């Protein structure tokens, strides 16, 4: 018997459907001829807790730190034991095993750690599937590789898992125990990803809190030109008092010029006209969808993920949602018209968009080279009866379908005009945009563009018909929302100064992954570090105090970049993982040495922030209990079956 172990039930079903002969389902597996396909449910295994290495570690004590396993152990996740037993039984009957995890680092780890944990010693092949369409899976089944080729990928993923355990377990225990010495009764959780995310919010809140507005002044003039009127804005020179953005800080020069302007004549001294073509936004990755759904419908990142899981698993209306890719397989293009017609035919809004789609067009979204472990979110082609869905499910489905439909609309074409006038020896600028071809834009609610300018000719005369000085005030940065925080996690390189580190972060996934970003936000809320105020996310006093008590390096994203550099070297150059973990342990010792009760007490006392319900806490035996007044339950990915 050949046993294929897929990463998830949906992939197992796709593989079984692509095999010759009829498929017969049994508990936890699908039989198809001489092949049996089974599956994992996400990670079936996790790093063993500290007390698995030494029962004494069940009690949290500073003199135990750092806890450094010499021989690493894995433990079954509590809800995974049943499926693990199914795979164990099937392995005993197998003559050949095929690893069918996702074609990425975590997918390699997820299945291979199960194979090794259950003691399989026979041959292992590697099946790489990134497209669940039957022809694509059938082709992949003819191109099996030796799994040994992917051993560096596995070692890198295993090293990442162990490094996160070392970092999280040791720093969380250190800060929790130091916190108790400082009078704080509760767990102070520290992690490589969650803590820099918290740091983003804490620093943004501090910018808002410490912001001191100051006035600035602008001067506009309405100009009569040969073919109409327009409004232009004065550009004060460097000899005036300006801020970093070139805004005028003293009103007097603007007022003095305004008094001279009425009726003054000038000339158009510079005219720049450009035609701009803009392709439709790409189909969604999960994070991109979370950003748009939060902005448009006020949905939290976790709510969007939960909705997508229902659309995928329960309603079978969309493809696999936890994808970080915004491109589609080229093979899907041939079926796009049929799939979209079937999916969108019963909804008035989608049907209206479908009528105007031109399926002879091909956008840049169809690109096999840019499809990774998963492709972008798309309708499956199953007819969508949106009136039977929850309103939020229908809203999210329309977004997903819209972005795929938009690939069959022509580009938006606009003419952008920038004009510079000289009046009384001073420079005035005006800009406008004329929409030449709306293309895909009618499908989207977009911000209003600058209105078009009247036709202009360089050198033509102008005359001031009205003018005024406006007194304005600088504004603080906006607090984070689910949308902007997810976007910040995706584009974390923007928050880093070092060019090399910034480049590394751009090359990878930023902070967190598509599957974990929503959970990170919810975890920070559950632990009392963040709180939702209307649509914003604000740091609590506890979250602010924790960040202030930590070394700055622990609350910034640079560590993720350094880890990624070393993990990439393990994958691409087959580097030994041992030096990476050794360097981490040295780094860890330095961080642990900075845990100080006095500093923590001072940080907590000085902390500013919002008030939140008390988070969970753990006793010294590691068992969790909930303090009165805490809210929220841990969210779990729903269990799925084939």
Coordinates of C-alpha atoms in Angstrom, one line a residue:
X1 CA 0.0 0.0 0.0
X2 CA 1.2 3.5 -0.8
X3 CA 0.3 6.0 1.9
X4 CA 0.0 9.7 1.0
X5 CA -0.1 12.1 4.0
X6 CA -1.6 15.5 3.1
X7 CA -1.3 18.6 5.2
X8 CA -5.0 19.2 5.4
X9 CA -8.3 17.5 4.5
X10 CA -9.0 19.7 1.5
X11 CA -5.7 18.7 -0.1
X12 CA -6.3 15.0 0.8
X13 CA -9.7 15.2 -1.0
X14 CA -8.1 16.8 -4.1
X15 CA -5.4 14.1 -4.2
X16 CA -7.9 11.3 -3.8
X17 CA -10.1 12.7 -6.6
X18 CA -7.1 12.8 -8.9
X19 CA -6.2 9.1 -8.4
X20 CA -7.6 6.5 -10.8
X21 CA -10.5 4.3 -9.6
X22 CA -13.2 5.1 -7.2
X23 CA -12.5 6.7 -3.8
X24 CA -13.7 5.0 -0.6
X25 CA -13.7 6.9 2.6
X26 CA -12.9 5.4 6.0
X27 CA -12.3 7.1 9.4
X28 CA -9.5 9.6 8.9
X29 CA -8.5 8.4 5.4
X30 CA -9.6 7.9 1.8
X31 CA -8.9 4.6 -0.1
X32 CA -8.3 4.8 -3.9
X33 CA -7.1 1.5 -5.3
X34 CA -3.7 0.6 -3.9
X35 CA -3.2 4.1 -2.5
X36 CA -4.6 5.5 0.8
X37 CA -4.7 9.2 1.4
X38 CA -4.7 10.5 5.0
X39 CA -4.2 14.0 6.4
X40 CA -3.0 16.1 9.2
X41 CA -5.2 18.8 10.8
X42 CA -2.6 21.5 10.9
X43 CA 0.2 20.6 13.3
X44 CA -0.6 17.3 15.0
X45 CA 2.5 17.7 17.2
X46 CA 4.0 20.6 19.2
X47 CA 7.1 21.2 21.2
X48 CA 6.9 19.4 24.5
X49 CA 6.5 21.5 27.6
X50 CA 9.4 22.1 29.9
X51 CA 8.3 19.5 32.5
X52 CA 8.7 16.8 29.8
X53 CA 12.4 17.3 30.1
X54 CA 12.5 17.6 33.9
X55 CA 9.4 17.4 36.3
X56 CA 11.0 20.2 38.3
X57 CA 10.4 22.6 35.5
X58 CA 6.6 22.4 36.1
X59 CA 7.3 25.0 38.8
X60 CA 8.3 28.4 37.4
X61 CA 11.6 29.5 39.0
X62 CA 14.2 32.0 37.9
X63 CA 17.1 29.7 38.9
X64 CA 15.9 27.2 36.2
X65 CA 16.5 29.7 33.4
X66 CA 17.4 29.4 30.7
X67 CA 15.7 26.0 30.1
X68 CA 17.8 24.4 27.2
X69 CA 16.7 20.9 26.1
X70 CA 19.6 18.7 25.1
X71 CA 17.4 16.2 23.2
X72 CA 14.3 17.8 21.8
X73 CA 10.9 16.2 22.2
X74 CA 7.5 16.6 20.6
X75 CA 4.1 16.0 22.1
X76 CA 0.7 15.3 20.4
X77 CA -1.7 18.2 20.5
X78 CA -4.6 17.3 22.7
X79 CA -7.2 17.3 19.9
X80 CA -5.0 15.6 17.4
X81 CA -4.5 12.2 19.1
X82 CA -7.3 10.5 17.1
X83 CA -5.9 11.5 13.7
X84 CA -2.4 10.6 14.9
X85 CA -3.6 7.1 15.8
X86 CA -5.1 6.8 12.3
X87 CA -1.8 7.7 10.6
X88 CA 0.2 5.4 13.0
X89 CA -2.1 2.4 12.0
X90 CA -1.8 3.2 8.3
X91 CA 2.0 3.5 8.5
X92 CA 2.2 -0.1 9.8
X93 CA 0.5 -1.3 6.6
X94 CA 2.4 0.9 4.2
X95 CA 5.3 -0.1 1.9
X96 CA 5.8 3.5 0.6
X97 CA 5.0 6.9 2.1
X98 CA 4.4 10.2 0.2
X99 CA 4.8 13.5 2.0
X100 CA 2.2 15.9 0.7
X101 CA 2.6 18.9 2.9
X102 CA 2.4 22.4 1.4
X103 CA 5.4 23.3 -0.7
X104 CA 6.9 25.7 1.9
X105 CA 9.0 25.6 5.0
X106 CA 6.1 25.0 7.5
X107 CA 4.4 22.5 5.2
X108 CA 7.6 20.5 5.1
X109 CA 7.9 20.5 8.9
X110 CA 4.2 19.7 9.6
X111 CA 4.1 16.3 7.8
X112 CA 7.7 15.2 8.1
X113 CA 7.7 15.6 11.9
X114 CA 4.7 13.2 12.1
X115 CA 6.5 10.7 9.8
X116 CA 9.6 10.8 12.0
X117 CA 7.7 10.9 15.3
X118 CA 5.8 7.7 14.4
X119 CA 9.1 5.9 13.6
X120 CA 8.7 5.3 9.8
X121 CA 12.1 4.1 8.4
X122 CA 11.1 3.3 4.8
X123 CA 11.3 5.4 1.7
X124 CA 9.6 8.8 1.6
X125 CA 8.6 10.6 -1.6
X126 CA 7.6 14.3 -1.9
X127 CA 4.5 15.5 -3.6
X128 CA 4.3 19.2 -4.3
X129 CA 0.8 20.5 -5.0
X130 CA 0.0 24.3 -5.2
X131 CA -3.1 24.0 -7.3
X132 CA -6.1 21.9 -6.2
X133 CA -7.6 21.6 -9.7
X134 CA -7.7 17.9 -10.7
X135 CA -5.4 18.1 -13.8
X136 CA -2.8 20.0 -11.8
X137 CA -2.9 17.4 -9.0
X138 CA -2.7 14.6 -11.6
X139 CA 0.4 16.1 -13.1
X140 CA 2.0 16.6 -9.7
X141 CA 1.4 12.9 -8.9
X142 CA 3.5 12.0 -11.9
X143 CA 6.4 14.2 -10.7
X144 CA 7.2 12.7 -7.2
X145 CA 10.6 13.6 -5.8
X146 CA 12.8 12.1 -3.1
X147 CA 11.9 13.8 0.1
X148 CA 15.6 13.8 1.1
X149 CA 16.0 16.7 -1.3
X150 CA 13.9 18.8 1.1
X151 CA 15.8 18.0 4.2
X152 CA 17.4 21.5 4.5
X153 CA 13.9 23.0 4.3
X154 CA 12.8 20.7 7.2
X155 CA 15.9 21.5 9.3
X156 CA 15.2 25.2 8.9
X157 CA 11.6 24.9 9.9
X158 CA 12.5 22.7 12.8
X159 CA 15.1 25.2 13.9
X160 CA 12.5 28.0 13.7
X161 CA 10.1 26.0 15.9
X162 CA 12.8 25.3 18.5
X163 CA 14.0 28.8 18.5
X164 CA 10.5 30.2 19.1
X165 CA 10.1 27.7 22.0
X166 CA 13.4 28.8 23.6
X167 CA 12.6 32.4 23.2
X168 CA 9.0 32.3 24.3
X169 CA 9.3 29.9 27.2
X170 CA 12.3 31.5 28.8
X171 CA 11.4 35.1 28.4
X172 CA 7.8 34.6 29.4
X173 CA 8.9 32.8 32.6
X174 CA 11.6 35.4 33.3
X175 CA 9.3 38.4 33.0
X176 CA 6.4 36.7 34.8
X177 CA 8.6 35.8 37.8
X178 CA 10.3 39.2 37.8
X179 CA 6.9 40.8 37.6
X180 CA 5.8 39.0 40.7
X181 CA 8.9 40.3 42.5
X182 CA 7.7 43.8 41.3
X183 CA 4.2 43.2 42.6
X184 CA 2.5 42.3 39.3
X185 CA 0.3 39.2 39.7
X186 CA -0.1 37.6 36.3
X187 CA 1.6 36.1 33.3
X188 CA 3.8 38.5 31.2
X189 CA 3.9 36.7 27.9
X190 CA 6.8 37.5 25.6
X191 CA 7.2 36.2 22.0
X192 CA 9.4 36.8 19.0
X193 CA 6.3 37.9 16.9
X194 CA 3.6 39.0 19.3
X195 CA 5.9 41.3 21.3
X196 CA 7.1 43.4 18.3
X197 CA 3.5 43.7 17.2
X198 CA 2.6 45.0 20.6
X199 CA 5.6 47.3 20.3
X200 CA 4.2 48.8 17.1
X201 CA 1.0 49.8 18.9
X202 CA 2.7 51.0 22.0
X203 CA 5.0 53.3 20.1
X204 CA 2.1 54.6 17.9
X205 CA 0.0 55.4 21.0
X206 CA 3.0 57.2 22.5
X207 CA 3.4 59.3 19.3
X208 CA -0.3 60.2 19.5
X209 CA -0.2 60.9 23.3
X210 CA 3.0 63.0 23.0
X211 CA 1.9 64.8 19.9
X212 CA 1.9 68.6 20.2
X213 CA -0.1 70.3 17.4
X214 CA 1.2 73.5 15.8
X215 CA -0.4 75.8 13.3
X216 CA 0.6 76.2 9.7
X217 CA -0.9 78.3 6.9
X218 CA -1.8 77.9 3.3
X219 CA -2.7 80.4 0.6
X220 CA -4.8 79.5 -2.4
X221 CA -5.7 81.6 -5.4
X222 CA -8.6 81.1 -7.9
X223 CA -7.2 81.8 -11.4
X224 CA -9.0 82.7 -14.6
X225 CA -7.4 81.1 -17.6
X226 CA -8.3 81.1 -21.3
X227 CA -10.7 78.1 -21.1
X228 CA -12.1 78.4 -17.5
X229 CA -11.0 78.6 -13.9
X230 CA -8.9 76.6 -11.5
X231 CA -7.5 76.8 -8.0
X232 CA -3.7 77.0 -7.4
X233 CA -1.7 76.9 -4.1
X234 CA 1.2 79.1 -3.2
X235 CA 4.6 77.4 -2.8
X236 CA 6.6 79.5 -0.2
X237 CA 10.3 79.6 -0.8
X238 CA 13.0 78.3 1.6
X239 CA 13.7 81.8 2.9
X240 CA 10.4 81.5 4.8
X241 CA 9.9 79.6 8.1
X242 CA 8.9 76.1 7.0
X243 CA 8.5 72.7 8.7
X244 CA 10.0 69.4 7.3
X245 CA 7.1 69.0 4.9
X246 CA 7.4 72.5 3.5
X247 CA 4.4 74.0 5.4
X248 CA 4.5 77.7 6.2
X249 CA 4.7 78.3 10.0
X250 CA 4.2 82.1 10.0
X251 CA 0.9 83.6 8.7
X252 CA 2.3 87.1 7.9
X253 CA 4.0 86.3 4.6
X254 CA 0.9 84.6 3.3
X255 CA -1.3 87.4 4.4
X256 CA 0.9 90.0 2.9
X257 CA 0.9 88.2 -0.5
X258 CA -2.9 87.7 -0.3
X259 CA -3.4 91.4 0.0
X260 CA -1.5 92.0 -3.3
X261 CA -3.1 89.2 -5.3
X262 CA -6.6 90.2 -6.2
X263 CA -6.6 91.1 -9.9
X264 CA -2.9 90.3 -10.3
X265 CA -1.9 88.7 -13.6
X266 CA 0.6 86.0 -14.2
X267 CA 1.6 83.2 -16.6
X268 CA 1.6 79.4 -16.8
X269 CA 5.3 78.8 -16.7
X270 CA 5.4 74.9 -16.5
X271 CA 2.9 72.3 -17.7
X272 CA 3.4 68.5 -17.2
X273 CA 0.8 66.2 -18.8
X274 CA 1.1 62.4 -18.4
X275 CA -1.2 59.6 -19.3
X276 CA -1.4 56.9 -16.6
X277 CA -2.5 53.3 -17.1
X278 CA -3.4 51.4 -13.9
X279 CA -4.2 47.7 -13.9
X280 CA -6.9 46.3 -11.6
X281 CA -6.0 45.4 -8.1
X282 CA -4.8 41.7 -7.9
X283 CA -7.0 39.0 -6.4
X284 CA -6.7 38.7 -2.6
X285 CA -4.3 37.1 -0.3
X286 CA -5.8 36.6 3.2
X287 CA -4.0 39.6 4.7
X288 CA -5.0 41.9 1.8
X289 CA -8.6 40.8 2.2
X290 CA -8.5 41.4 5.9
X291 CA -7.2 44.9 5.3
X292 CA -10.0 45.8 2.8
X293 CA -12.8 44.1 4.8
X294 CA -11.8 45.9 7.9
X295 CA -11.9 49.3 6.1
X296 CA -15.1 48.6 4.2
X297 CA -17.2 46.7 6.7
X298 CA -15.4 47.3 10.1
X299 CA -14.7 43.5 10.5
X300 CA -11.8 42.4 12.7
X301 CA -9.0 40.4 11.2
X302 CA -10.2 37.3 13.1
X303 CA -13.7 37.8 11.9
X304 CA -12.6 37.8 8.3
X305 CA -10.5 34.7 8.8
X306 CA -13.5 32.9 10.5
X307 CA -15.8 34.0 7.6
X308 CA -13.4 32.8 5.0
X309 CA -13.1 29.4 6.8
X310 CA -16.9 29.1 6.6
X311 CA -17.0 30.1 3.0
X312 CA -14.3 27.5 2.3
X313 CA -15.3 24.6 4.5
X314 CA -19.0 24.8 5.1
X315 CA -20.2 26.6 1.9
X316 CA -17.4 25.5 -0.4
X317 CA -17.6 28.8 -2.3
X318 CA -14.0 29.9 -2.2
X319 CA -10.6 28.3 -2.5
X320 CA -8.2 27.8 0.4
X321 CA -8.2 31.1 2.3
X322 CA -5.0 31.1 4.4
X323 CA -2.9 32.1 1.4
X324 CA -0.2 34.7 1.2
X325 CA -0.3 34.8 -2.6
X326 CA -2.1 37.3 -4.9
X327 CA -1.7 35.4 -8.1
X328 CA -3.6 32.6 -9.8
X329 CA -2.4 29.5 -11.8
X330 CA -2.3 30.0 -15.5
X331 CA -4.3 26.8 -15.9
X332 CA -7.3 28.4 -14.1
X333 CA -7.7 31.0 -16.9
X334 CA -9.4 28.7 -19.3
X335 CA -12.1 27.9 -16.7
X336 CA -12.5 31.4 -15.3
X337 CA -15.5 32.4 -17.4
X338 CA -17.4 29.3 -16.6
X339 CA -16.5 29.4 -12.9
X340 CA -17.3 33.1 -12.4
X341 CA -20.6 32.8 -14.4
X342 CA -21.7 29.9 -12.2
X343 CA -20.5 31.5 -8.9
X344 CA -21.9 35.0 -9.6
X345 CA -25.1 34.4 -11.6
X346 CA -27.6 34.6 -8.8
X347 CA -26.5 37.9 -7.1
X348 CA -27.6 41.1 -8.7
X349 CA -24.4 43.0 -7.9
X350 CA -22.0 40.3 -9.1
X351 CA -24.2 39.6 -12.2
X352 CA -23.9 43.3 -13.1
X353 CA -20.1 43.1 -12.9
X354 CA -20.1 39.8 -14.8
X355 CA -22.0 41.2 -17.8
X356 CA -19.3 43.8 -18.5
X357 CA -16.3 41.4 -18.0
X358 CA -14.3 40.7 -21.1
X359 CA -12.9 37.2 -20.8
X360 CA -10.7 37.7 -23.8
X361 CA -8.4 39.8 -21.6
X362 CA -5.6 38.4 -19.6
X363 CA -4.2 40.3 -16.7
X364 CA -0.8 39.8 -14.9
X365 CA -2.7 37.9 -12.1
X366 CA -2.3 34.6 -14.0
X367 CA 1.3 33.7 -13.4
X368 CA 2.6 30.3 -12.4
X369 CA 6.0 31.7 -11.4
X370 CA 4.4 33.8 -8.7
X371 CA 2.1 31.1 -7.3
X372 CA 3.7 29.7 -4.1
X373 CA 2.3 27.0 -1.7
X374 CA -1.2 28.4 -2.4
X375 CA -2.8 30.7 -5.0
X376 CA -4.9 33.7 -4.4
X377 CA -8.4 33.5 -3.0
X378 CA -11.0 32.9 -5.7
X379 CA -14.6 31.5 -6.2
X380 CA -14.7 27.8 -6.7
X381 CA -17.5 28.0 -9.3
X382 CA -20.2 26.6 -7.0
X383 CA -23.3 28.8 -7.4
X384 CA -23.4 31.3 -4.6
X385 CA -26.9 31.9 -3.1
X386 CA -25.8 34.9 -1.1
X387 CA -29.3 35.5 0.3
X388 CA -28.8 32.3 2.3
X389 CA -25.5 33.4 3.8
X390 CA -25.0 35.7 6.7
X391 CA -24.6 39.3 5.6
X392 CA -20.9 39.4 6.5
X393 CA -20.3 36.2 4.6
X394 CA -22.0 37.6 1.5
X395 CA -20.0 40.9 1.8
X396 CA -16.7 39.1 2.0
X397 CA -17.6 36.7 -0.9
X398 CA -18.5 39.7 -3.1
X399 CA -15.0 41.2 -2.4
X400 CA -13.3 38.0 -3.3
X401 CA -15.3 37.5 -6.5
X402 CA -15.0 41.2 -7.4
X403 CA -11.2 41.1 -7.4
X404 CA -11.1 38.1 -9.7
X405 CA -13.8 39.6 -12.0
X406 CA -11.7 42.8 -12.2
X407 CA -9.0 40.9 -14.0
X408 CA -11.3 40.8 -17.0
X409 CA -11.7 44.6 -17.1
X410 CA -9.4 46.9 -19.1
X411 CA -6.9 49.2 -17.2
X412 CA -8.0 52.5 -15.8
X413 CA -6.6 55.2 -18.0
X414 CA -6.3 58.8 -16.8
X415 CA -4.5 62.0 -17.8
X416 CA -2.7 63.7 -14.9
X417 CA -1.8 67.4 -15.3
X418 CA 0.5 69.4 -13.1
X419 CA 0.6 73.2 -13.8
X420 CA 2.9 75.8 -12.3
X421 CA 2.1 79.5 -12.5
X422 CA 4.2 82.5 -11.7
X423 CA 2.3 85.5 -10.2
X424 CA 4.0 88.5 -8.7
X425 CA 7.2 86.6 -8.8
X426 CA 5.8 83.8 -6.7
X427 CA 5.1 80.1 -7.6
X428 CA 1.6 78.7 -7.5
X429 CA 0.8 75.0 -8.4
X430 CA -2.3 73.2 -9.5
X431 CA -3.0 69.6 -10.3
X432 CA -5.9 67.6 -11.7
X433 CA -6.8 64.3 -13.3
X434 CA -9.1 63.5 -16.1
X435 CA -10.5 59.9 -16.4
X436 CA -10.1 58.8 -20.0
X437 CA -11.2 55.1 -19.5
X438 CA -12.7 54.0 -16.2
X439 CA -11.7 50.3 -16.8
X440 CA -12.1 48.4 -13.6
X441 CA -12.8 51.4 -11.4
X442 CA -16.7 51.1 -11.4
X443 CA -16.3 47.8 -9.4
X444 CA -14.5 49.6 -6.6
X445 CA -15.3 52.3 -4.1
X446 CA -12.2 54.4 -4.4
X447 CA -11.1 57.8 -3.0
X448 CA -12.1 60.8 -5.1
X449 CA -9.4 61.9 -7.4
X450 CA -8.4 65.5 -8.1
X451 CA -11.0 67.1 -10.5
X452 CA -9.7 67.8 -14.0
X453 CA -8.1 71.1 -14.9
X454 CA -9.5 73.1 -17.9
X455 CA -7.4 72.7 -21.1
X456 CA -4.1 74.6 -20.6
X457 CA -1.3 75.9 -22.8
X458 CA 2.2 76.6 -21.5
X459 CA 2.9 80.3 -21.5
X460 CA -0.8 81.4 -21.4
X461 CA -1.9 84.2 -19.1
X462 CA -3.9 83.9 -15.9
X463 CA -5.6 86.4 -13.6
X464 CA -6.4 86.1 -9.9
X465 CA -10.1 86.3 -9.2
X466 CA -10.1 85.3 -5.5
X467 CA -7.7 84.2 -2.8
X468 CA -7.6 83.4 0.9
X469 CA -5.2 82.3 3.7
X470 CA -6.4 79.2 5.5
X471 CA -5.2 78.5 9.1
X472 CA -4.6 74.8 9.7
X473 CA -3.1 72.6 12.4
X474 CA -1.0 69.5 12.3
X475 CA -2.6 66.3 13.2
X476 CA -1.3 63.3 15.1
X477 CA -0.8 59.9 13.4
X478 CA -3.9 57.7 13.4
X479 CA -4.2 55.0 16.0
X480 CA -3.9 51.4 14.6
X481 CA -7.0 49.5 13.5
X482 CA -7.2 45.9 12.5
X483 CA -6.7 46.9 8.9
X484 CA -3.7 49.2 9.5
X485 CA -2.0 46.8 12.0
X486 CA -2.4 43.8 9.6
X487 CA -0.9 46.0 6.8
X488 CA 1.9 47.1 9.2
X489 CA 2.7 43.4 9.9
X490 CA 2.7 42.7 6.1
X491 CA 5.0 45.7 5.4
X492 CA 7.1 45.6 8.6
X493 CA 10.2 46.7 6.7
X494 CA 8.8 50.3 6.8
X495 CA 9.4 50.4 10.5
X496 CA 13.1 49.4 10.3
X497 CA 16.0 51.8 9.8
X498 CA 18.8 49.4 8.9
X499 CA 18.8 49.0 5.0
X500 CA 20.0 45.4 5.1
X501 CA 17.5 44.4 7.7
X502 CA 14.8 46.2 5.8
X503 CA 15.7 44.3 2.6
X504 CA 15.5 41.0 4.4
X505 CA 12.1 41.8 5.8
X506 CA 10.8 42.8 2.4
X507 CA 12.0 39.5 0.9
X508 CA 10.0 37.5 3.5
X509 CA 6.5 37.6 5.0
X510 CA 7.0 40.4 7.5
X511 CA 5.7 39.7 11.0
X512 CA 3.6 36.6 11.4
X513 CA 1.9 34.7 8.5
X514 CA -1.4 34.8 6.7
X515 CA -2.7 32.1 9.1
X516 CA -1.4 33.7 12.3
X517 CA -1.8 37.5 12.0
X518 CA -5.4 37.6 13.1
X519 CA -4.7 35.3 16.0
X520 CA -1.8 37.4 17.2
X521 CA -4.1 40.4 17.5
X522 CA -6.7 38.4 19.4
X523 CA -4.0 36.9 21.6
X524 CA -2.7 40.4 22.6
X525 CA -6.3 41.4 23.4
X526 CA -7.0 38.2 25.4
X527 CA -3.8 38.8 27.4
X528 CA -4.8 42.3 28.3
X529 CA -2.1 44.0 26.2
X530 CA -4.4 45.6 23.6
X531 CA -8.0 46.7 23.8
X532 CA -10.5 47.6 21.0
X533 CA -12.0 51.1 21.3
X534 CA -14.6 51.3 18.6
X535 CA -12.6 50.4 15.5
X536 CA -9.2 51.2 16.9
X537 CA -6.6 49.1 18.7
X538 CA -5.0 50.7 21.7
X539 CA -2.3 49.5 24.1
X540 CA -3.3 49.0 27.7
X541 CA -1.2 50.2 30.7
X542 CA -0.2 46.5 31.0
X543 CA 1.0 46.3 27.4
X544 CA 2.8 49.7 27.6
X545 CA 4.5 48.7 30.8
X546 CA 5.6 45.4 29.4
X547 CA 7.2 47.0 26.4
X548 CA 8.9 49.6 28.6
X549 CA 10.3 46.9 30.9
X550 CA 11.9 44.9 28.0
X551 CA 15.1 45.6 26.2
X552 CA 14.3 47.5 23.1
X553 CA 15.6 44.7 20.8
X554 CA 12.8 42.4 22.2
X555 CA 10.0 44.7 21.0
X556 CA 11.3 45.5 17.5
X557 CA 11.1 43.4 14.3
X558 CA 14.8 43.3 13.6
X559 CA 15.2 39.9 15.3
X560 CA 12.8 38.3 12.8
X561 CA 15.0 39.5 10.0
X562 CA 18.1 38.1 11.5
X563 CA 16.5 34.8 12.1
X564 CA 15.2 34.7 8.5
X565 CA 18.7 35.4 7.2
X566 CA 20.1 32.4 9.1
X567 CA 17.2 30.1 8.3
X568 CA 17.5 31.0 4.6
X569 CA 21.2 30.0 4.8
X570 CA 20.1 26.6 6.2
X571 CA 17.7 26.1 3.2
X572 CA 19.8 27.5 0.4
X573 CA 23.4 26.7 1.5
X574 CA 22.6 23.7 3.6
X575 CA 24.2 25.4 6.7
X576 CA 24.3 23.5 10.0
X577 CA 21.4 24.7 12.2
X578 CA 23.6 24.4 15.4
X579 CA 25.3 27.8 15.1
X580 CA 22.0 29.5 14.7
X581 CA 20.6 28.0 17.9
X582 CA 23.9 28.6 19.7
X583 CA 23.8 32.2 18.8
X584 CA 20.2 32.4 19.9
X585 CA 21.1 30.9 23.3
X586 CA 23.8 33.6 23.8
X587 CA 21.3 36.3 22.8
X588 CA 18.8 34.8 25.2
X589 CA 21.2 34.8 28.1
X590 CA 21.8 38.5 27.5
X591 CA 18.0 39.2 27.5
X592 CA 17.4 37.2 30.6
X593 CA 20.2 39.1 32.3
X594 CA 18.3 42.3 31.7
X595 CA 15.1 41.1 33.6
X596 CA 15.0 43.5 36.6
X597 CA 12.3 43.8 39.1
X598 CA 13.1 47.5 39.9
X599 CA 13.0 48.4 36.2
X600 CA 9.8 46.5 35.7
X601 CA 8.1 48.0 38.8
X602 CA 9.1 51.5 37.5
X603 CA 7.8 50.7 34.0
X604 CA 4.5 49.5 35.3
X605 CA 4.0 52.5 37.6
X606 CA 4.8 55.0 34.8
X607 CA 2.9 53.2 32.1
X608 CA 0.1 55.1 30.3
X609 CA -2.6 53.4 28.3
X610 CA -6.1 52.1 28.2
X611 CA -7.7 50.0 30.9
X612 CA -8.5 46.4 29.9
X613 CA -10.0 43.4 31.6
X614 CA -7.4 41.3 33.5
X615 CA -5.7 38.7 31.4
X616 CA -5.3 35.0 32.1
X617 CA -2.6 34.2 34.7
X618 CA -0.7 31.1 35.6
X619 CA 0.3 29.8 38.9
X620 CA 3.8 28.7 39.6
X621 CA 2.8 25.2 38.6
X622 CA 2.1 26.5 35.1
X623 CA -1.7 25.8 35.2
X624 CA -3.8 28.6 33.9
X625 CA -6.7 30.2 35.8
X626 CA -8.8 33.2 34.9
X627 CA -8.9 36.2 37.1
X628 CA -12.3 37.7 37.7
X629 CA -13.2 40.3 35.1
X630 CA -11.1 38.8 32.3
X631 CA -12.9 38.3 29.0
X632 CA -12.6 36.4 25.8
X633 CA -11.8 32.8 25.0
X634 CA -8.9 31.4 23.0
X635 CA -9.9 31.0 19.4
X636 CA -9.1 27.7 17.7
X637 CA -9.0 26.8 14.1
X638 CA -12.1 24.6 13.6
X639 CA -11.4 20.9 13.1
X640 CA -12.0 19.8 9.6
X641 CA -12.4 16.4 8.1
X642 CA -12.3 15.1 4.5

